[in-house]
Short mmCIF file of C-alpha atoms in Angstrom, two decimals:
data_model
loop_
_atom_site.label_atom_id
_atom_site.label_comp_id
_atom_site.label_asym_id
_atom_site.label_seq_id
_atom_site.Cartn_x
_atom_site.Cartn_y
_atom_site.Cartn_z
CA MET H 26 30.90 -65.47 -18.60
CA GLN H 27 28.18 -65.06 -16.00
CA ASN H 28 28.25 -61.27 -16.26
CA LEU H 29 28.19 -61.43 -20.06
CA SER H 30 25.18 -63.75 -19.95
CA LYS H 31 23.36 -61.32 -17.69
CA THR H 32 24.10 -58.48 -20.10
CA LEU H 33 22.86 -60.44 -23.09
CA ALA H 34 19.68 -61.35 -21.23
CA ILE H 35 18.62 -57.73 -20.80
CA LEU H 36 20.01 -56.35 -24.06
CA PRO H 37 16.97 -56.84 -26.35
CA LEU H 38 14.77 -55.03 -23.85
CA THR H 39 17.42 -52.38 -23.42
CA VAL H 40 17.68 -51.50 -27.10
CA SER H 41 13.94 -51.38 -27.65
CA LEU H 42 13.44 -49.22 -24.57
CA LEU H 43 16.19 -46.84 -25.55
CA LEU H 44 14.94 -46.46 -29.07
CA ALA H 45 11.50 -45.70 -27.71
CA GLY H 46 12.90 -43.16 -25.28
CA CYS H 47 14.87 -41.02 -27.72
CA ASP H 48 12.48 -38.48 -29.15
CA ASN H 49 15.04 -36.75 -31.34
CA GLU H 50 14.73 -38.20 -34.84
CA GLN H 51 18.41 -37.80 -35.56
CA SER H 52 19.28 -39.54 -32.31
CA THR H 53 17.22 -42.63 -33.04
CA THR H 54 18.34 -43.16 -36.62
CA ARG H 55 20.39 -46.34 -36.81
CA LEU H 56 23.76 -45.37 -38.23
CA ASN H 57 26.45 -47.88 -39.10
CA LYS H 58 29.59 -45.84 -39.49
CA ASP H 59 32.39 -45.32 -36.99
CA GLU H 60 33.63 -42.19 -38.76
CA PRO H 61 33.57 -38.95 -36.77
CA SER H 62 30.38 -36.95 -36.97
CA GLN H 63 30.43 -34.16 -39.52
CA THR H 64 29.37 -31.66 -36.90
CA SER H 65 30.50 -28.13 -37.59
CA THR H 66 33.30 -26.93 -35.36
CA SER H 67 31.56 -23.58 -35.12
CA ILE H 68 28.83 -23.88 -32.51
CA SER H 69 26.81 -21.25 -30.74
CA ALA H 70 25.23 -21.12 -27.33
CA GLN H 71 21.85 -21.37 -29.03
CA THR H 72 22.64 -24.67 -30.72
CA ILE H 73 24.54 -26.34 -27.86
CA PRO H 74 21.52 -27.76 -25.97
CA ALA H 75 20.28 -29.50 -29.12
CA SER H 76 23.79 -30.72 -29.81
CA ALA H 77 24.05 -32.14 -26.28
CA LYS H 78 20.76 -34.01 -26.67
CA ASN H 79 21.82 -35.43 -30.01
CA ILE H 80 25.32 -36.45 -28.93
CA ALA H 81 24.27 -37.99 -25.62
CA ASP H 82 21.34 -39.96 -27.04
CA ARG H 83 23.53 -41.40 -29.79
CA ALA H 84 26.42 -42.18 -27.45
CA ALA H 85 24.19 -43.84 -24.86
CA GLN H 86 22.40 -45.91 -27.51
CA TRP H 87 25.65 -47.05 -29.13
CA GLN H 88 27.28 -48.00 -25.83
CA ILE H 89 24.30 -49.94 -24.54
CA GLU H 90 24.07 -51.84 -27.82
CA GLN H 91 27.73 -52.87 -27.45
CA LEU H 92 27.38 -54.31 -23.94
CA GLY H 93 26.99 -57.82 -25.30
CA ASN H 94 30.00 -57.49 -27.59
CA LEU H 95 32.97 -55.49 -26.32
CA SER H 96 35.40 -56.93 -28.84
CA TYR H 97 36.70 -53.43 -29.63
CA ILE H 98 38.23 -53.24 -26.13
CA PRO H 99 41.72 -54.72 -25.73
CA GLU H 100 41.64 -58.27 -24.43
CA SER H 101 43.70 -57.27 -21.39
CA HIS H 102 40.70 -55.37 -19.96
CA ARG H 103 37.77 -56.87 -21.86
CA ALA H 104 36.57 -59.30 -19.21
CA LYS H 105 36.62 -56.61 -16.53
CA SER H 106 34.82 -54.21 -18.87
CA GLU H 107 32.04 -56.79 -19.30
CA ASN H 108 31.42 -56.83 -15.53
CA ALA H 109 28.83 -54.24 -14.53
CA LYS H 110 30.19 -54.21 -10.99
CA PHE H 111 33.70 -53.27 -12.08
CA TRP H 112 34.61 -49.58 -12.21
CA ILE H 113 35.04 -49.46 -16.00
CA GLN H 114 31.38 -50.11 -16.70
CA ALA H 115 30.21 -48.57 -13.44
CA ALA H 116 31.72 -45.20 -14.44
CA PHE H 117 29.57 -45.33 -17.59
CA TYR H 118 26.49 -45.71 -15.41
CA ILE H 119 27.37 -42.61 -13.38
CA GLY H 120 27.20 -40.58 -16.58
CA LEU H 121 24.06 -42.42 -17.65
CA THR H 122 22.29 -41.76 -14.34
CA ARG H 123 23.08 -38.07 -14.61
CA TRP H 124 21.82 -37.93 -18.18
CA THR H 125 18.70 -39.92 -17.27
CA GLU H 126 17.86 -37.63 -14.36
CA THR H 127 18.50 -34.49 -16.41
CA THR H 128 16.29 -35.59 -19.32
CA LYS H 129 13.79 -37.63 -17.27
CA ASN H 130 14.28 -40.54 -19.68
CA GLN H 131 12.13 -43.34 -18.27
CA SER H 132 13.47 -45.87 -20.76
CA LEU H 133 17.01 -45.43 -19.51
CA LEU H 134 15.76 -45.60 -15.94
CA GLU H 135 14.16 -48.97 -16.69
CA PHE H 136 17.38 -50.18 -18.27
CA MET H 137 19.38 -49.34 -15.14
CA LYS H 138 16.75 -50.86 -12.86
CA ASN H 139 17.02 -54.10 -14.82
CA MET H 140 20.81 -54.03 -14.78
CA ALA H 141 21.00 -53.44 -11.03
CA LYS H 142 18.47 -56.17 -10.30
CA GLN H 143 20.44 -58.59 -12.49
CA GLU H 144 23.51 -57.79 -10.39
CA ASP H 145 21.54 -58.32 -7.15
CA TYR H 146 22.65 -54.81 -6.10
CA GLU H 147 25.96 -56.32 -5.04
CA LEU H 148 29.49 -54.98 -5.02
CA LEU H 149 32.55 -56.98 -5.93
CA LEU H 150 33.48 -58.63 -2.65
CA ASP H 151 37.08 -59.69 -3.22
CA ARG H 152 38.30 -56.13 -2.50
CA PRO H 153 35.71 -54.65 -0.10
CA TYR H 154 37.84 -51.61 0.80
CA HIS H 155 38.92 -50.74 -2.74
CA ALA H 156 37.39 -47.50 -4.03
CA ASP H 157 37.06 -48.87 -7.57
CA ASP H 158 34.66 -51.50 -6.30
CA HIS H 159 32.41 -48.89 -4.68
CA THR H 160 31.77 -47.16 -8.02
CA ILE H 161 28.69 -49.20 -8.93
CA ALA H 162 27.20 -48.36 -5.53
CA GLN H 163 26.57 -44.82 -6.80
CA THR H 164 24.10 -46.22 -9.34
CA TYR H 165 22.41 -48.57 -6.85
CA LEU H 166 21.99 -45.73 -4.37
CA TRP H 167 20.78 -43.36 -7.08
CA LEU H 168 18.15 -45.94 -8.01
CA ALA H 169 17.06 -46.13 -4.38
CA GLU H 170 16.65 -42.35 -4.37
CA GLN H 171 14.70 -42.42 -7.63
CA THR H 172 12.47 -45.44 -6.96
CA ASP H 173 12.36 -45.86 -3.15
CA ASN H 174 13.67 -49.40 -3.59
CA MET H 175 15.58 -49.90 -0.35
CA ASP H 176 16.72 -53.36 -1.43
CA ALA H 177 19.14 -51.52 -3.69
CA ILE H 178 21.18 -50.19 -0.76
CA LYS H 179 21.41 -53.23 1.53
CA PRO H 180 24.53 -55.01 0.14
CA THR H 181 26.43 -51.72 -0.06
CA GLN H 182 25.37 -50.74 3.44
CA ALA H 183 26.65 -54.06 4.79
CA VAL H 184 30.07 -53.46 3.19
CA PHE H 185 30.23 -49.88 4.46
CA ASP H 186 29.28 -50.98 7.96
CA MET H 187 32.05 -53.56 7.89
CA ILE H 188 34.57 -50.89 6.87
CA LEU H 189 33.41 -48.55 9.64
CA ALA H 190 33.84 -51.36 12.15
CA ASN H 191 37.33 -52.14 10.82
CA LYS H 192 38.76 -48.85 9.58
CA PRO H 193 41.98 -49.17 7.57
CA GLN H 194 45.16 -48.09 9.29
CA VAL H 195 47.52 -47.78 6.31
CA GLY H 196 49.07 -44.50 5.21
CA LEU H 197 48.52 -42.70 1.90
CA GLU H 198 51.96 -43.18 0.40
CA MET H 199 51.80 -45.64 -2.48
CA LEU H 200 54.81 -47.89 -2.00
CA ASP H 201 55.39 -49.80 -5.18
CA GLU H 202 57.36 -52.68 -3.72
CA THR H 203 56.78 -55.05 -6.62
CA ALA H 204 58.43 -52.58 -8.97
CA SER H 205 61.51 -52.10 -6.82
CA GLY H 206 64.49 -51.43 -9.03
CA SER H 207 62.50 -51.74 -12.24
CA GLY H 208 61.65 -48.08 -12.73
CA LYS H 209 58.10 -49.14 -13.55
CA VAL H 210 54.99 -47.70 -11.89
CA HIS H 211 52.23 -50.29 -11.40
CA LEU H 212 48.48 -49.74 -11.27
CA GLU H 213 48.08 -51.21 -7.79
CA GLY H 214 49.77 -50.27 -4.55
CA ASN H 215 49.79 -51.04 -0.86
CA CYS H 216 47.72 -48.06 0.31
CA GLN H 217 44.51 -48.81 -1.58
CA LEU H 218 42.61 -49.80 1.52
CA ARG H 219 42.23 -46.01 1.57
CA TRP H 220 41.65 -43.42 -1.19
CA CYS H 221 45.32 -42.76 -1.90
CA TRP H 222 45.05 -42.17 -5.65
CA ALA H 223 43.19 -39.47 -7.55
CA ASP H 224 40.74 -41.78 -9.36
CA ALA H 225 39.43 -43.02 -6.01
CA LEU H 226 37.90 -39.63 -5.24
CA PHE H 227 35.50 -40.18 -8.15
CA MET H 228 34.83 -43.83 -7.43
CA ALA H 229 33.87 -43.92 -3.76
CA PRO H 230 33.16 -40.79 -1.64
CA ARG H 231 29.88 -39.81 -3.30
CA ALA H 232 28.44 -43.27 -2.59
CA TRP H 233 29.09 -42.77 1.11
CA LEU H 234 27.36 -39.38 0.99
CA GLN H 235 24.39 -40.92 -0.82
CA MET H 236 24.17 -43.54 1.92
CA THR H 237 23.96 -40.83 4.57
CA ASN H 238 21.31 -38.97 2.58
CA ILE H 239 19.18 -42.11 2.15
CA THR H 240 19.51 -43.55 5.66
CA GLY H 241 19.75 -40.29 7.57
CA ASP H 242 22.76 -41.68 9.43
CA PRO H 243 25.66 -39.18 9.36
CA LYS H 244 28.32 -41.80 10.12
CA TYR H 245 28.79 -42.74 6.47
CA PHE H 246 29.66 -39.29 5.18
CA GLU H 247 31.55 -38.39 8.33
CA TYR H 248 33.96 -41.18 7.40
CA ALA H 249 34.01 -40.27 3.69
CA ASP H 250 34.46 -36.56 4.35
CA LYS H 251 37.48 -37.21 6.56
CA GLU H 252 39.02 -39.64 4.07
CA PHE H 253 38.35 -37.39 1.08
CA TRP H 254 40.17 -34.48 2.65
CA ALA H 255 43.06 -36.63 3.83
CA SER H 256 43.62 -37.67 0.22
CA ALA H 257 42.84 -34.32 -1.39
CA ASP H 258 45.20 -32.46 0.91
CA TYR H 259 47.88 -35.06 0.19
CA LEU H 260 47.55 -35.16 -3.62
CA PHE H 261 46.57 -31.60 -4.54
CA SER H 262 49.25 -29.14 -5.62
CA ASP H 263 48.37 -25.60 -4.60
CA LYS H 264 51.19 -24.38 -6.83
CA TYR H 265 49.65 -25.82 -10.00
CA GLY H 266 46.00 -26.20 -9.01
CA LEU H 267 46.16 -29.86 -10.08
CA PHE H 268 46.09 -33.34 -8.56
CA PHE H 269 48.97 -35.77 -8.65
CA ARG H 270 47.73 -39.26 -9.52
CA ASP H 271 49.39 -40.72 -6.41
CA SER H 272 52.51 -40.17 -4.30
CA ARG H 273 54.79 -41.86 -6.84
CA TYR H 274 54.26 -38.87 -9.14
CA PHE H 275 55.31 -36.16 -6.67
CA ASP H 276 58.81 -35.98 -8.10
CA LEU H 277 58.31 -37.38 -11.60
CA LYS H 278 59.06 -35.07 -14.52
CA SER H 279 57.81 -35.27 -18.09
CA ASP H 280 60.05 -35.00 -21.15
CA ASN H 281 59.90 -31.21 -21.00
CA GLY H 282 60.92 -31.10 -17.34
CA GLU H 283 57.46 -30.24 -16.03
CA PRO H 284 55.63 -32.31 -13.37
CA VAL H 285 53.50 -35.23 -14.55
CA PHE H 286 49.83 -34.38 -14.04
CA TRP H 287 47.60 -36.94 -15.73
CA GLY H 288 44.67 -35.49 -17.69
CA ARG H 289 42.10 -38.14 -16.86
CA GLY H 290 43.33 -38.39 -13.28
CA ASN H 291 42.50 -34.73 -12.81
CA GLY H 292 39.27 -35.22 -14.74
CA TRP H 293 38.17 -37.92 -12.29
CA VAL H 294 38.52 -35.58 -9.32
CA PHE H 295 37.20 -32.49 -11.05
CA ALA H 296 34.04 -34.36 -12.04
CA ALA H 297 33.67 -35.86 -8.57
CA ILE H 298 33.67 -32.56 -6.72
CA PRO H 299 30.46 -31.19 -8.38
CA LEU H 300 28.75 -34.56 -7.91
CA ILE H 301 29.56 -34.41 -4.20
CA ILE H 302 28.56 -30.75 -3.86
CA ASP H 303 25.20 -31.46 -5.49
CA GLU H 304 24.49 -34.14 -2.87
CA LEU H 305 25.53 -32.00 0.12
CA PRO H 306 22.90 -30.03 2.06
CA ASP H 307 23.46 -26.28 1.81
CA ASP H 308 24.15 -26.04 5.54
CA HIS H 309 26.75 -28.82 5.65
CA PRO H 310 29.93 -27.38 7.21
CA SER H 311 32.16 -28.98 4.55
CA LYS H 312 30.32 -27.55 1.55
CA PRO H 313 32.29 -24.26 1.35
CA ARG H 314 35.51 -26.25 1.51
CA TYR H 315 34.52 -28.40 -1.47
CA ILE H 316 33.54 -25.29 -3.42
CA GLU H 317 36.89 -23.66 -2.64
CA LEU H 318 38.78 -26.77 -3.81
CA TYR H 319 36.64 -26.79 -6.95
CA LYS H 320 37.61 -23.19 -7.71
CA LYS H 321 41.33 -23.88 -7.22
CA ASN H 322 41.22 -26.95 -9.45
CA ALA H 323 39.20 -25.08 -12.09
CA ALA H 324 41.77 -22.27 -12.15
CA GLY H 325 44.54 -24.78 -12.79
CA LEU H 326 42.68 -26.57 -15.55
CA LEU H 327 41.39 -23.50 -17.39
CA LYS H 328 44.94 -22.59 -18.41
CA LEU H 329 45.72 -25.95 -20.02
CA GLN H 330 43.17 -26.46 -22.79
CA THR H 331 44.78 -27.06 -26.19
CA LYS H 332 43.95 -24.93 -29.20
CA GLU H 333 41.85 -27.85 -30.49
CA GLY H 334 39.70 -27.74 -27.34
CA TYR H 335 40.94 -30.88 -25.60
CA TRP H 336 42.87 -31.25 -22.36
CA PRO H 337 46.08 -33.16 -23.04
CA ALA H 338 46.78 -36.55 -21.53
CA SER H 339 49.81 -34.97 -19.85
CA LEU H 340 48.47 -31.65 -18.68
CA MET H 341 51.80 -29.84 -18.32
CA ASP H 342 53.41 -31.43 -21.39
CA PRO H 343 50.95 -31.36 -24.32
CA ASN H 344 53.62 -32.72 -26.66
CA LYS H 345 53.92 -35.95 -24.65
CA VAL H 346 50.69 -37.22 -26.22
CA LYS H 347 49.69 -34.93 -29.07
CA THR H 348 46.43 -36.63 -30.00
CA PRO H 349 43.00 -35.79 -28.53
CA GLU H 350 41.96 -37.49 -25.28
CA VAL H 351 38.22 -37.46 -24.67
CA SER H 352 37.72 -39.04 -21.25
CA GLY H 353 39.67 -36.37 -19.40
CA THR H 354 38.23 -33.68 -21.67
CA GLY H 355 34.69 -34.90 -21.01
CA PHE H 356 35.10 -34.91 -17.25
CA ILE H 357 36.75 -31.48 -17.23
CA THR H 358 34.16 -29.96 -19.57
CA PHE H 359 31.43 -31.30 -17.29
CA GLY H 360 33.07 -29.78 -14.24
CA LEU H 361 33.58 -26.37 -15.81
CA ALA H 362 30.09 -26.27 -17.34
CA TRP H 363 28.63 -27.16 -13.95
CA GLY H 364 30.47 -24.22 -12.42
CA VAL H 365 29.09 -21.84 -15.06
CA ASN H 366 25.55 -23.19 -14.80
CA ASN H 367 25.62 -22.86 -11.01
CA GLY H 368 26.98 -19.30 -10.99
CA ILE H 369 30.35 -20.24 -9.48
CA LEU H 370 32.41 -19.46 -12.60
CA THR H 371 31.07 -16.29 -14.18
CA ASP H 372 33.75 -14.86 -16.45
CA GLU H 373 33.38 -14.84 -20.22
CA LYS H 374 36.69 -16.63 -20.78
CA THR H 375 35.49 -19.71 -18.85
CA LYS H 376 32.32 -19.82 -20.95
CA GLN H 377 34.44 -19.79 -24.10
CA VAL H 378 36.63 -22.60 -22.77
CA VAL H 379 33.55 -24.72 -22.04
CA GLU H 380 32.10 -24.16 -25.49
CA LYS H 381 35.43 -25.01 -27.08
CA GLY H 382 35.60 -28.17 -24.99
CA TRP H 383 32.13 -29.22 -26.08
CA ALA H 384 33.00 -28.59 -29.74
CA ALA H 385 36.01 -30.86 -29.32
CA ILE H 386 33.82 -33.59 -27.83
CA GLU H 387 31.40 -33.25 -30.75
CA LYS H 388 34.22 -33.93 -33.19
CA ALA H 389 35.24 -37.09 -31.31
CA VAL H 390 31.81 -38.74 -31.43
CA ALA H 391 31.19 -40.84 -34.54
CA ALA H 392 28.01 -40.69 -36.57
CA ASN H 393 26.78 -43.91 -34.94
CA GLY H 394 27.47 -42.59 -31.42
CA ARG H 395 30.81 -44.26 -30.76
CA VAL H 396 33.04 -42.09 -28.56
CA ASN H 397 36.56 -42.11 -30.00
CA TRP H 398 39.96 -40.95 -28.73
CA VAL H 399 39.54 -42.44 -25.22
CA GLN H 400 42.75 -43.44 -23.45
CA HIS H 401 42.52 -47.05 -22.34
CA VAL H 402 42.82 -48.17 -18.73
CA GLY H 403 45.95 -46.74 -17.15
CA LYS H 404 47.38 -44.33 -14.60
CA SER H 405 49.71 -42.15 -16.69
CA PRO H 406 49.60 -40.14 -19.91
CA ASP H 407 49.65 -42.89 -22.56
CA PRO H 408 49.28 -42.86 -26.37
CA VAL H 409 45.74 -42.66 -27.73
CA LYS H 410 44.38 -43.72 -31.14
CA GLU H 411 41.19 -42.45 -32.75
CA THR H 412 39.66 -45.93 -32.59
CA ASP H 413 40.27 -46.24 -28.84
CA SER H 414 36.95 -46.28 -26.99
CA GLN H 415 35.92 -47.25 -23.47
CA LEU H 416 32.80 -47.20 -21.34
CA TYR H 417 34.05 -44.57 -18.90
CA GLY H 418 34.74 -42.26 -21.84
CA VAL H 419 31.06 -42.45 -22.76
CA GLY H 420 30.22 -41.76 -19.13
CA ALA H 421 32.35 -38.62 -19.29
CA VAL H 422 30.58 -37.43 -22.44
CA LEU H 423 27.17 -38.04 -20.84
CA LEU H 424 28.18 -36.04 -17.78
CA ALA H 425 29.27 -33.15 -20.00
CA ALA H 426 26.06 -33.36 -22.03
CA SER H 427 23.99 -33.23 -18.83
CA GLU H 428 25.28 -29.71 -18.27
CA MET H 429 25.48 -28.57 -21.90
CA ILE H 430 21.80 -29.36 -22.46
CA ASN H 431 21.05 -26.50 -20.07
CA TRP H 432 23.68 -24.18 -21.52
CA GLU H 433 22.90 -20.47 -21.86
CA LYS H 434 25.24 -17.71 -22.98
#
């Protein structure tokens, strides 16, 4: 309840600031319907930037207004979703920081400054090695970069220093001992002192790079760079251009006999790579390697978009979950749009895929800004309902919008 009380304490200020910060009249209109927006499915490059501004402002406003009442989230993950330090909400802030920086929205900056101060810039301390619990550090460190508030980095730096002094010695194979004989794959595994699952590559490495950039001490990213590539080399399939979620999926097959590649799992990594590249100095020796991995992953994902514009929850078996899934689609659209905007992906087909992905996202956002069709917390392709919504799904949409607002044909 302590985290919920903190949220409620800053919420009135939050809403008033956000309403003041949205200069688009359509974005600031208070709408009370959860029905999908009646946006046309036919969009043009000329209208996409305005669409991105409208969608992102509405989605950010709606999500922030819900922070004091997350009753729409299943009870099994509601308490964790209410905790700003936990990855579910922290992933929303990564999208929000990107949108704030892109649009120079001072109201959203003030909201995040207040949130971080309320949390005392702290990480969750019961799992100091766990990548999920480093996610919020990306927002604290971003705030330090934006505001020169060095208090924002101190708790994270202390945790990182402890890890460097006591580096984990476990392997990357996820041994699911508790599920022995049950045929069931659990969320947690023995190897999570390291980044042995795909999601982790979004949650943690960038924070370590930010710490190096802020402090000037290369030791933080030297560790993260080594650990990132250990995991990426282990989980990435050169044959398919996709990431396995973790080692338990290496031999799993979907109903159609194809390998199980989770849509959001790949979205996590494909969004992380541009975020890392953007933080790397141009002369960093690892930068070309990240760009090469980005290209390989992009090539694998470009082939798998559905005719409706989404990426399926099971990338190689679109009939496994036939409904839209917006969190993976948002992350992948962001990653591809970033590649186009930065001159890495230049072919016309990729541009069409990005525009189709954005049109699909538009259709999933309700008139009041609620982001629908978001698979709940998991690690596999699971069923999705239209009314399913989660904070990280909004973060994915905000990341995509941060590139689409600068879209040019």
